[in-house]
Amino acid sequence: MKCWSQIQTLLGDQWMLMIILGSSIAVLSFVMDHVVLFLHNCRMKLFNSTPKGLSYLSWISLPVLLVTFASAVVQLISPHAIGSGFAEIRCILRGTTLHGYLDFRTLAAKVAGLVAVLGAGMPLGKEGPFVHIACILSQLYTTSCCLKKSSVECRSRSLDLLAGAAAVGVGACFASPVGGVLLSIEATAANFAIRNYWRGFLGAASGTLLYQLLVVWSSSRQSIEAIYATEFSDDVPYRPLELILFGFIGMLCGLLGALFVYILRVFIQKMKTCTMREYLLRAPLLYPVFVSLIITTLQYPVFMSRLTAGHLDNDEHFAHLFSNFSWAKGNLTAQEASVVHHWESPIKSMTVFFVFLYISSILASTLPVPSGMFIPLFKTGAAFGRIAGETFNMWFHRKFKIAPNPGGYAVVGAAAFSGAVTHTVSTCVIVVEITGQLRYVLPIIVAAMISNIVARRLHASLYDMLTSVKGLEHPPDVASPTETNPAVRMTVKDFMESPTEFVWRGIGFRELSNVLESSPNREVLPVVDDPENRSLLGTVKRMELEKLMANCSMPVDDQVNFQWFPIESIRIQLLVNDSAAAVHQLFQLAKVNFAFVTNQSQLVGFVGENELEKIIEEIQENPIRQ
Amino acid sequence: MKCWSQIQTLLGDQWMLMIILGSSIAVLSFVMDHVVLFLHNCRMKLFNSTPKGLSYLSWISLPVLLVTFASAVVQLISPHAIGSGFAEIRCILRGTTLHGYLDFRTLAAKVAGLVAVLGAGMPLGKEGPFVHIACILSQLYTTSCCLKKSSVECRSRSLDLLAGAAAVGVGACFASPVGGVLLSIEATAANFAIRNYWRGFLGAASGTLLYQLLVVWSSSRQSIEAIYATEFSDDVPYRPLELILFGFIGMLCGLLGALFVYILRVFIQKMKTCTMREYLLRAPLLYPVFVSLIITTLQYPVFMSRLTAGHLDNDEHFAHLFSNFSWAKGNLTAQEASVVHHWESPIKSMTVFFVFLYISSILASTLPVPSGMFIPLFKTGAAFGRIAGETFNMWFHRKFKIAPNPGGYAVVGAAAFSGAVTHTVSTCVIVVEITGQLRYVLPIIVAAMISNIVARRLHASLYDMLTSVKGLEHPPDVASPTETNPAVRMTVKDFMESPTEFVWRGIGFRELSNVLESSPNREVLPVVDDPENRSLLGTVKRMELEKLMANCSMPVDDQVNFQWFPIESIRIQLLVNDSAAAVHQLFQLAKVNFAFVTNQSQLVGFVGENELEKIIEEIQENPIRQ
């Protein structure tokens, strides 16, 4: 018994938990990769072994079946498993409570659905879902370890662990521990607790380590390699002046990224209001069948093979996109030729491939199945970068006798485009870790910075868009305090509710009932010493007062005795000159949702969370006002 | 006039500021590198051109002169420039106000002193000082931009920018933008504001970019390279089983790192109490002369050249340590031979070099000059890693026919040792960015994690040690809230000062004077409604009350009229059941240094920052108590 409790203490240790979490995610990720590859091979075998007349049928059958299966599983077991779950995790980390997102049913549905969708060759990824899966696992683990403990402790602890778990998800999925930690920092609330840093690092590192070891042990490789390793040469990978071209690509990726989010938003909103909605609700599997049919048809090898490359798997796509030579050059080596013969022509194939990815990623992400967006975004960006690289290569090769390496441009495009869509710069680090080479780190950072700046000016990020479209709520972020920020100039006295109702010592029953009637929505009422001074003493719950009124049979002119119920202390008070931004921060940090405003200890007003959020959203929309 | 104000607004923009800051630090770093190299070359020329009999004199003269100059400059202009300044910046970021650390005099002294010390070939680095320099620049810049604005805005804004500036310092110094950002996250307060993330990234990236471009333009290179670029081969850099060896190196580095900090602490404390202190205070340049004499003598090429390599500069040291082959192997190429002939024998030279670095880094860091520790720590760790690598190479080559690459072990050792001394894991990323290769990223992370775990169990970090030895204060960190943490179990009622003095409405002059006398240290007194109820109304400044007592000629039995001075509102109140950890967090976040405790709105006690810190330190020292 004692031994068991010792084991429990050890397992309850947060470091231990991160290592276990990292390892389980790594095993899961590894197994999933193999199942997905197996499904892909099945698909190809089935296609190759059927006679020509039936080849289209055999090509579409398995993917459509798998997507339908995924959709059915998710709808039957847990609809919370739909989508990447990253937007939801962000909300949870920012303090919203969402029910059902972190339970075992969702986990099961997510894993089963994800395997099926990826096996079907849909242009979707596993990163977002893995962040969600890691968070569910950490939650399940915490709950099972803290059964005996109080729920408050559990909650604060599990929120802490979730931030680490997000890092583990990315780390074990892309073998990118540093990028995972950075992404989890960027994605969490406005303030990142440093203690989660070390924890996330530990989890992500152990996850990456085990995943990479599993890959090495299961293959004939002798050494650990990056997921989509590139082979750029060390001498002169790019000339300093090419940085201008990289910056240009960053700008274009910023535009394309903002457009991507915009189209996706319009698409989702149209879906919600269109007339077909009725039919789709009645036959929920119709839409998945329809979409997967379109995408699979576009990948149909007989017509599109050398344009959209549906017969290649994910790893092959990236190997080709990042390949270290221009496809347009002469004298290909045998290895190089084996890459190029999959594509019709460098520019044309890539352009079709890019357009196909761009549209089908949008289409696929509206499927009601578990789905991640990172891999398709990477791939779309890489395709765009490759187009630009091949173009530059042709121009400059002829004119200036220098040959930019299109593979490098593909890597830069991948980072810039995914960064623009998600409004993160951690993508730089993830791309570097995925490709295993630092050669292009500066161009990547330059392009991602520029694409971020452009995209941020044009549209909300993918996550923010999904959060608002899905109707999830989290406290809005307030920009940093500067004199140009109206949230700083606007002070409490501009938006507080004033005068506010209050009760006082010696209040009569009649007056009390008036107060209660005139403030029907207030759960908590302030108590002051007397109506003249209005010095704030504390608060009293409305419930208590109502109970008193109901039970008491005193004459209405009598005074209420305040010893009948507790006056509660007030944690946070606001001053009239506090800025909106400061109040917002205080609310977030102290986790309160209302506060009274005092001026020289005299009660003058009330600020509630909802009013505050409205004000801040207003300010953000019309920053010139006021 | 209008144009000027527009320019001012643009320059005052924080993004612009970060780019300007990054660029100026990059230029400064680049110029400093060249001056240091020039001084090194002067030293070598002087040594080579003097006749044999005088060679020792010519060898020691310039370094001793330079160190003495640095020491004199610092003592004359600004003693705040002594040391790395990193510990001080950490304190400032955590909310302490330190005067004189961020002004122009310190900047001038720091730059001049740093150039001289590095030019003298002392085993010191420039990273820490550059963080300090970047912070001073950002502060000066902010002050000049916000002359017209209120000081509160300025302060919150400049604190925000300091966190970004720290990233810029590291980024521009090592061309390591990601590592810089991570280090600034790890080094700042317990909560990192995410808005600084993007800012730090921008500054560090623009700094790195300009620095690298300057390097390329000023040299014959065609392309941007890492600072100390390695050339590990892509095929089989290490076998998975070698991870155990890397872990072992991590463990040893953890031990050595903790020992390093311990020795340094004892040394500093002995220096403070020893009998020589009197002489040293009277002749403040004696100690620098003495220490630089010892270090320079140990580097004297005639005796020690092939052991401590004093004739090589920093870049050459790293190039040799990270070189991609075993020094013990036969058939050296011409390039390889040119490395090996500088050293007597792989193991012996390296051991002497390691011991020399280990001791001289400790010695040099006690010099009263601007000094960074990162580069010497990297170098010491790399030397240790190389020793281990060469040893393993010899053993395994004979027995198992596999040959670990000692260069890789040197890289891993550098990360693990510097991580152990500073208790950071960001060193991993910095090492990767400095060497420009991701080949060894997993071993580096594994070793750094293990060395961190070991070192954290044994001793405080270098920065914490320096902070406490220097008598700087910053709020202690409280570990995360778990049921095993006594800071959570201990509540306000266990450590509050109770009962506490207060004044009330209707207090008489006599009683007021009693209250003032019995609470001589309290700057602010609580005001309650009456002595019975003790409902907290607000606070009043002691100063106001004393002024009143002094000016007023009322009879002592009269009541004080509270309309004569303002009762101030109270922002934060504590409840008796709040945990120590929660209170600590609240103090940090709301930036207050005391609070009153109420129970059902009745004043019951007082908690001051100092008491709280004492309690938390006590808890941290005796976590079993209570």
Short mmCIF file of C-alpha atoms in Angstrom, two decimals, chain A residues 9 14-15 149 153 156-157 160 177-178 181-183 185-186 188-195 197-199 201-202 205 208-209 212-213 216-217 222-226 229-232 234-240 243 425-426 428-429 432-433 435-439 441-442 445-446 448-449 452-453 456-457 478-484 488 505 529-530 533 535-539 563 566-575 578 585-586 589-590 598-602, chain B residues 9 12 14-15 149 153 156-157 160 177-178 181-183 185-186 188-195 197-199 201-202 205 208-209 212-213 216-217 222-226 229-232 234-240 243 425-426 428-429 432-433 435-439 441-442 445-446 448-449 452-453 456-457 478-484 488 505 529-530 533 535-538 563 566-575 578 585-586 589-590 598-602:
data_model
loop_
_atom_site.label_atom_id
_atom_site.label_comp_id
_atom_site.label_asym_id
_atom_site.label_seq_id
_atom_site.Cartn_x
_atom_site.Cartn_y
_atom_site.Cartn_z
CA THR A 9 3.58 10.38 -5.84
CA GLN A 14 5.04 17.00 -13.05
CA TRP A 15 8.39 16.27 -14.63
CA LYS A 149 -7.28 16.22 -4.18
CA GLU A 153 -5.74 22.59 -7.08
CA SER A 156 -4.76 25.29 -11.71
CA ARG A 157 -2.39 22.39 -12.08
CA ASP A 160 -0.32 24.61 -16.22
CA PRO A 177 11.12 20.40 -29.65
CA VAL A 178 12.19 24.06 -29.80
CA VAL A 181 7.88 25.19 -27.11
CA LEU A 182 7.86 28.47 -29.02
CA LEU A 183 4.48 27.75 -30.54
CA ILE A 185 4.38 30.21 -25.85
CA GLU A 186 2.89 32.17 -28.73
CA THR A 188 -1.05 30.67 -24.77
CA ALA A 189 -2.54 33.61 -22.94
CA ALA A 190 -1.17 37.12 -22.91
CA ASN A 191 1.16 36.10 -20.10
CA PHE A 192 3.23 32.95 -20.25
CA ALA A 193 4.27 31.42 -16.93
CA ILE A 194 7.97 30.68 -17.20
CA ARG A 195 7.65 27.52 -15.12
CA TYR A 197 8.80 26.67 -20.29
CA TRP A 198 11.08 24.14 -18.73
CA ARG A 199 8.24 21.64 -18.46
CA PHE A 201 10.88 21.65 -23.17
CA LEU A 202 11.28 18.46 -21.18
CA ALA A 205 12.40 16.78 -25.97
CA THR A 208 11.06 13.95 -30.00
CA LEU A 209 13.78 11.65 -28.75
CA GLN A 212 13.22 9.65 -33.61
CA LEU A 213 14.58 6.52 -31.95
CA VAL A 216 15.64 4.77 -36.57
CA TRP A 217 15.01 1.36 -35.00
CA GLN A 222 21.87 4.26 -38.86
CA SER A 223 21.36 7.72 -37.53
CA ILE A 224 18.74 10.20 -36.46
CA GLU A 225 17.61 12.55 -39.21
CA ALA A 226 15.15 15.40 -39.52
CA ALA A 229 15.66 16.45 -44.24
CA THR A 230 17.07 18.77 -46.87
CA GLU A 231 20.52 18.50 -48.41
CA PHE A 232 21.57 22.04 -49.21
CA ASP A 234 27.31 24.44 -47.29
CA ASP A 235 29.12 26.68 -49.74
CA VAL A 236 27.15 29.68 -50.94
CA PRO A 237 23.58 28.49 -50.33
CA TYR A 238 22.40 32.00 -51.21
CA ARG A 239 23.92 35.40 -51.88
CA PRO A 240 23.15 38.29 -49.53
CA LEU A 243 17.53 38.39 -49.28
CA VAL A 425 6.88 33.38 -36.16
CA SER A 426 7.54 30.06 -34.46
CA CYS A 428 10.46 29.56 -38.74
CA VAL A 429 11.89 27.35 -36.05
CA VAL A 432 14.25 24.69 -39.63
CA GLU A 433 13.86 21.71 -37.33
CA THR A 435 14.35 20.25 -42.60
CA GLY A 436 17.28 19.69 -40.26
CA GLN A 437 19.37 22.46 -41.81
CA LEU A 438 20.13 25.96 -40.62
CA ARG A 439 21.46 27.12 -43.98
CA VAL A 441 17.58 30.38 -41.26
CA LEU A 442 18.04 34.10 -41.96
CA ILE A 445 13.15 34.63 -40.54
CA VAL A 446 13.19 37.66 -42.84
CA ALA A 448 8.31 35.11 -42.11
CA MET A 449 8.62 38.50 -40.40
CA ASN A 452 3.55 38.29 -40.68
CA ILE A 453 3.58 42.07 -40.85
CA ARG A 456 -1.48 41.05 -39.62
CA ARG A 457 -2.43 44.31 -41.32
CA VAL A 478 -5.11 44.39 -25.52
CA ALA A 479 -2.11 45.71 -27.33
CA SER A 480 0.77 47.02 -25.32
CA PRO A 481 0.35 50.26 -23.46
CA THR A 482 1.54 53.14 -25.60
CA GLU A 483 0.25 56.63 -25.87
CA THR A 484 -1.13 55.82 -29.32
CA VAL A 488 -4.72 53.42 -22.52
CA ARG A 505 -25.66 49.75 7.03
CA ASP A 529 -21.17 52.73 5.42
CA ASP A 530 -23.92 55.30 4.73
CA ASN A 533 -20.15 59.05 2.48
CA SER A 535 -17.31 54.46 1.70
CA LEU A 536 -17.10 50.96 0.29
CA LEU A 537 -17.07 48.30 3.01
CA GLY A 538 -17.51 45.08 1.13
CA THR A 539 -20.05 43.15 -0.85
CA GLN A 563 -24.95 40.77 11.27
CA PRO A 566 -21.54 38.06 6.04
CA ILE A 567 -20.21 41.12 4.30
CA GLU A 568 -17.57 39.74 1.98
CA SER A 569 -14.22 41.41 1.45
CA ILE A 570 -13.42 42.96 -1.87
CA ARG A 571 -10.28 41.79 -3.57
CA ILE A 572 -9.84 44.31 -6.33
CA GLN A 573 -10.99 47.90 -6.53
CA LEU A 574 -10.61 50.15 -9.53
CA LEU A 575 -9.82 53.84 -9.49
CA ASP A 578 -7.31 53.48 -14.41
CA GLN A 585 -5.08 43.16 -17.51
CA LEU A 586 -6.06 43.24 -13.85
CA LEU A 589 -4.56 38.30 -13.94
CA ALA A 590 -6.70 38.31 -10.82
CA THR A 598 -13.94 54.05 -5.91
CA ASN A 599 -12.68 57.57 -5.76
CA GLN A 600 -10.96 58.39 -2.51
CA SER A 601 -12.62 55.30 -1.08
CA GLN A 602 -16.08 56.53 -2.14
CA THR B 9 5.79 59.38 -33.91
CA GLY B 12 8.55 56.29 -31.25
CA GLN B 14 7.95 50.24 -30.86
CA TRP B 15 8.56 48.13 -33.93
CA LYS B 149 4.78 61.97 -21.80
CA GLU B 153 3.55 55.42 -19.25
CA SER B 156 5.69 50.51 -18.17
CA ARG B 157 6.73 51.00 -21.74
CA ASP B 160 8.36 46.13 -21.89
CA PRO B 177 17.90 35.39 -32.96
CA VAL B 178 15.90 32.40 -31.72
CA VAL B 181 14.46 35.38 -27.69
CA LEU B 182 14.38 32.16 -25.68
CA LEU B 183 17.01 33.40 -23.27
CA ILE B 185 12.01 34.60 -21.98
CA GLU B 186 13.83 32.39 -19.50
CA THR B 188 12.60 37.63 -17.37
CA ALA B 189 10.09 37.54 -14.56
CA ALA B 190 7.90 34.60 -13.64
CA ASN B 191 5.41 35.74 -16.26
CA PHE B 192 6.44 36.64 -19.77
CA ALA B 193 4.19 39.04 -21.67
CA ILE B 194 3.64 37.52 -25.09
CA ARG B 195 3.61 40.93 -26.77
CA TYR B 197 7.90 37.91 -27.92
CA TRP B 198 7.19 39.31 -31.33
CA ARG B 199 9.07 42.48 -30.48
CA PHE B 201 12.08 38.45 -32.38
CA LEU B 202 11.94 41.47 -34.66
CA ALA B 205 16.33 39.21 -36.31
CA THR B 208 21.41 39.37 -36.65
CA LEU B 209 20.71 40.24 -40.25
CA GLN B 212 25.83 39.01 -40.71
CA LEU B 213 25.61 41.31 -43.71
CA VAL B 216 29.92 39.24 -45.35
CA TRP B 217 30.54 42.65 -46.91
CA GLN B 222 30.13 35.15 -50.61
CA SER B 223 27.52 33.93 -48.24
CA ILE B 224 26.21 34.25 -44.73
CA GLU B 225 27.61 31.70 -42.31
CA ALA B 226 27.18 30.90 -38.65
CA ALA B 229 30.35 27.23 -38.21
CA THR B 230 30.92 23.50 -37.89
CA GLU B 231 31.24 21.08 -40.77
CA PHE B 232 29.83 17.83 -39.53
CA ASP B 234 25.34 14.52 -42.91
CA ASP B 235 25.66 10.76 -42.95
CA VAL B 236 25.74 9.09 -39.56
CA PRO B 237 26.90 11.99 -37.37
CA TYR B 238 26.25 9.79 -34.34
CA ARG B 239 24.64 6.47 -33.57
CA PRO B 240 21.54 6.33 -31.39
CA LEU B 243 23.00 9.19 -26.76
CA VAL B 425 18.04 25.33 -21.67
CA SER B 426 18.12 28.13 -24.22
CA CYS B 428 20.93 24.52 -26.67
CA VAL B 429 19.42 26.81 -29.24
CA VAL B 432 22.94 25.27 -32.52
CA GLU B 433 22.68 28.73 -34.05
CA THR B 435 27.55 26.38 -35.03
CA GLY B 436 25.03 26.63 -37.84
CA GLN B 437 24.27 22.91 -37.88
CA LEU B 438 21.34 20.97 -36.53
CA ARG B 439 23.09 17.61 -36.78
CA VAL B 441 20.43 19.02 -31.86
CA LEU B 442 19.01 15.97 -30.05
CA ILE B 445 19.08 18.88 -25.83
CA VAL B 446 19.43 15.57 -24.01
CA ALA B 448 21.59 20.06 -21.54
CA MET B 449 18.41 18.69 -19.92
CA ASN B 452 20.29 21.19 -15.89
CA ILE B 453 18.54 18.63 -13.72
CA ARG B 456 19.58 22.49 -10.25
CA ARG B 457 19.63 19.89 -7.50
CA VAL B 478 7.43 30.56 -6.12
CA ALA B 479 7.16 27.16 -7.63
CA SER B 480 3.93 26.15 -9.26
CA PRO B 481 0.93 25.56 -7.07
CA THR B 482 0.74 21.89 -6.18
CA GLU B 483 -0.41 20.23 -3.07
CA THR B 484 3.19 19.35 -2.20
CA VAL B 488 0.24 26.86 -1.11
CA ARG B 505 -13.42 58.20 11.58
CA ASP B 529 -15.31 53.14 10.02
CA ASP B 530 -15.10 52.61 13.77
CA ASN B 533 -16.62 47.06 13.26
CA SER B 535 -14.67 47.85 8.25
CA LEU B 536 -11.87 48.93 5.98
CA LEU B 537 -12.63 52.19 4.16
CA GLY B 538 -9.34 53.15 2.61
CA GLN B 563 -12.37 65.83 5.28
CA PRO B 566 -8.14 62.42 1.18
CA ILE B 567 -8.82 58.82 2.10
CA GLU B 568 -7.25 56.86 -0.70
CA SER B 569 -8.88 53.85 -2.27
CA ILE B 570 -7.36 50.43 -1.77
CA ARG B 571 -6.58 48.46 -4.87
CA ILE B 572 -5.86 45.03 -3.51
CA GLN B 573 -7.13 43.36 -0.35
CA LEU B 574 -6.11 39.95 0.90
CA LEU B 575 -8.32 37.40 2.55
CA ASP B 578 -5.22 33.24 0.62
CA GLN B 585 1.77 36.26 -7.35
CA LEU B 586 -0.77 39.00 -6.73
CA LEU B 589 1.34 41.10 -10.95
CA ALA B 590 -0.33 44.15 -9.44
CA THR B 598 -9.72 41.62 5.74
CA ASN B 599 -12.10 38.97 6.92
CA GLN B 600 -15.68 39.64 5.92
CA SER B 601 -14.62 43.21 5.23
CA GLN B 602 -13.20 43.58 8.76
#
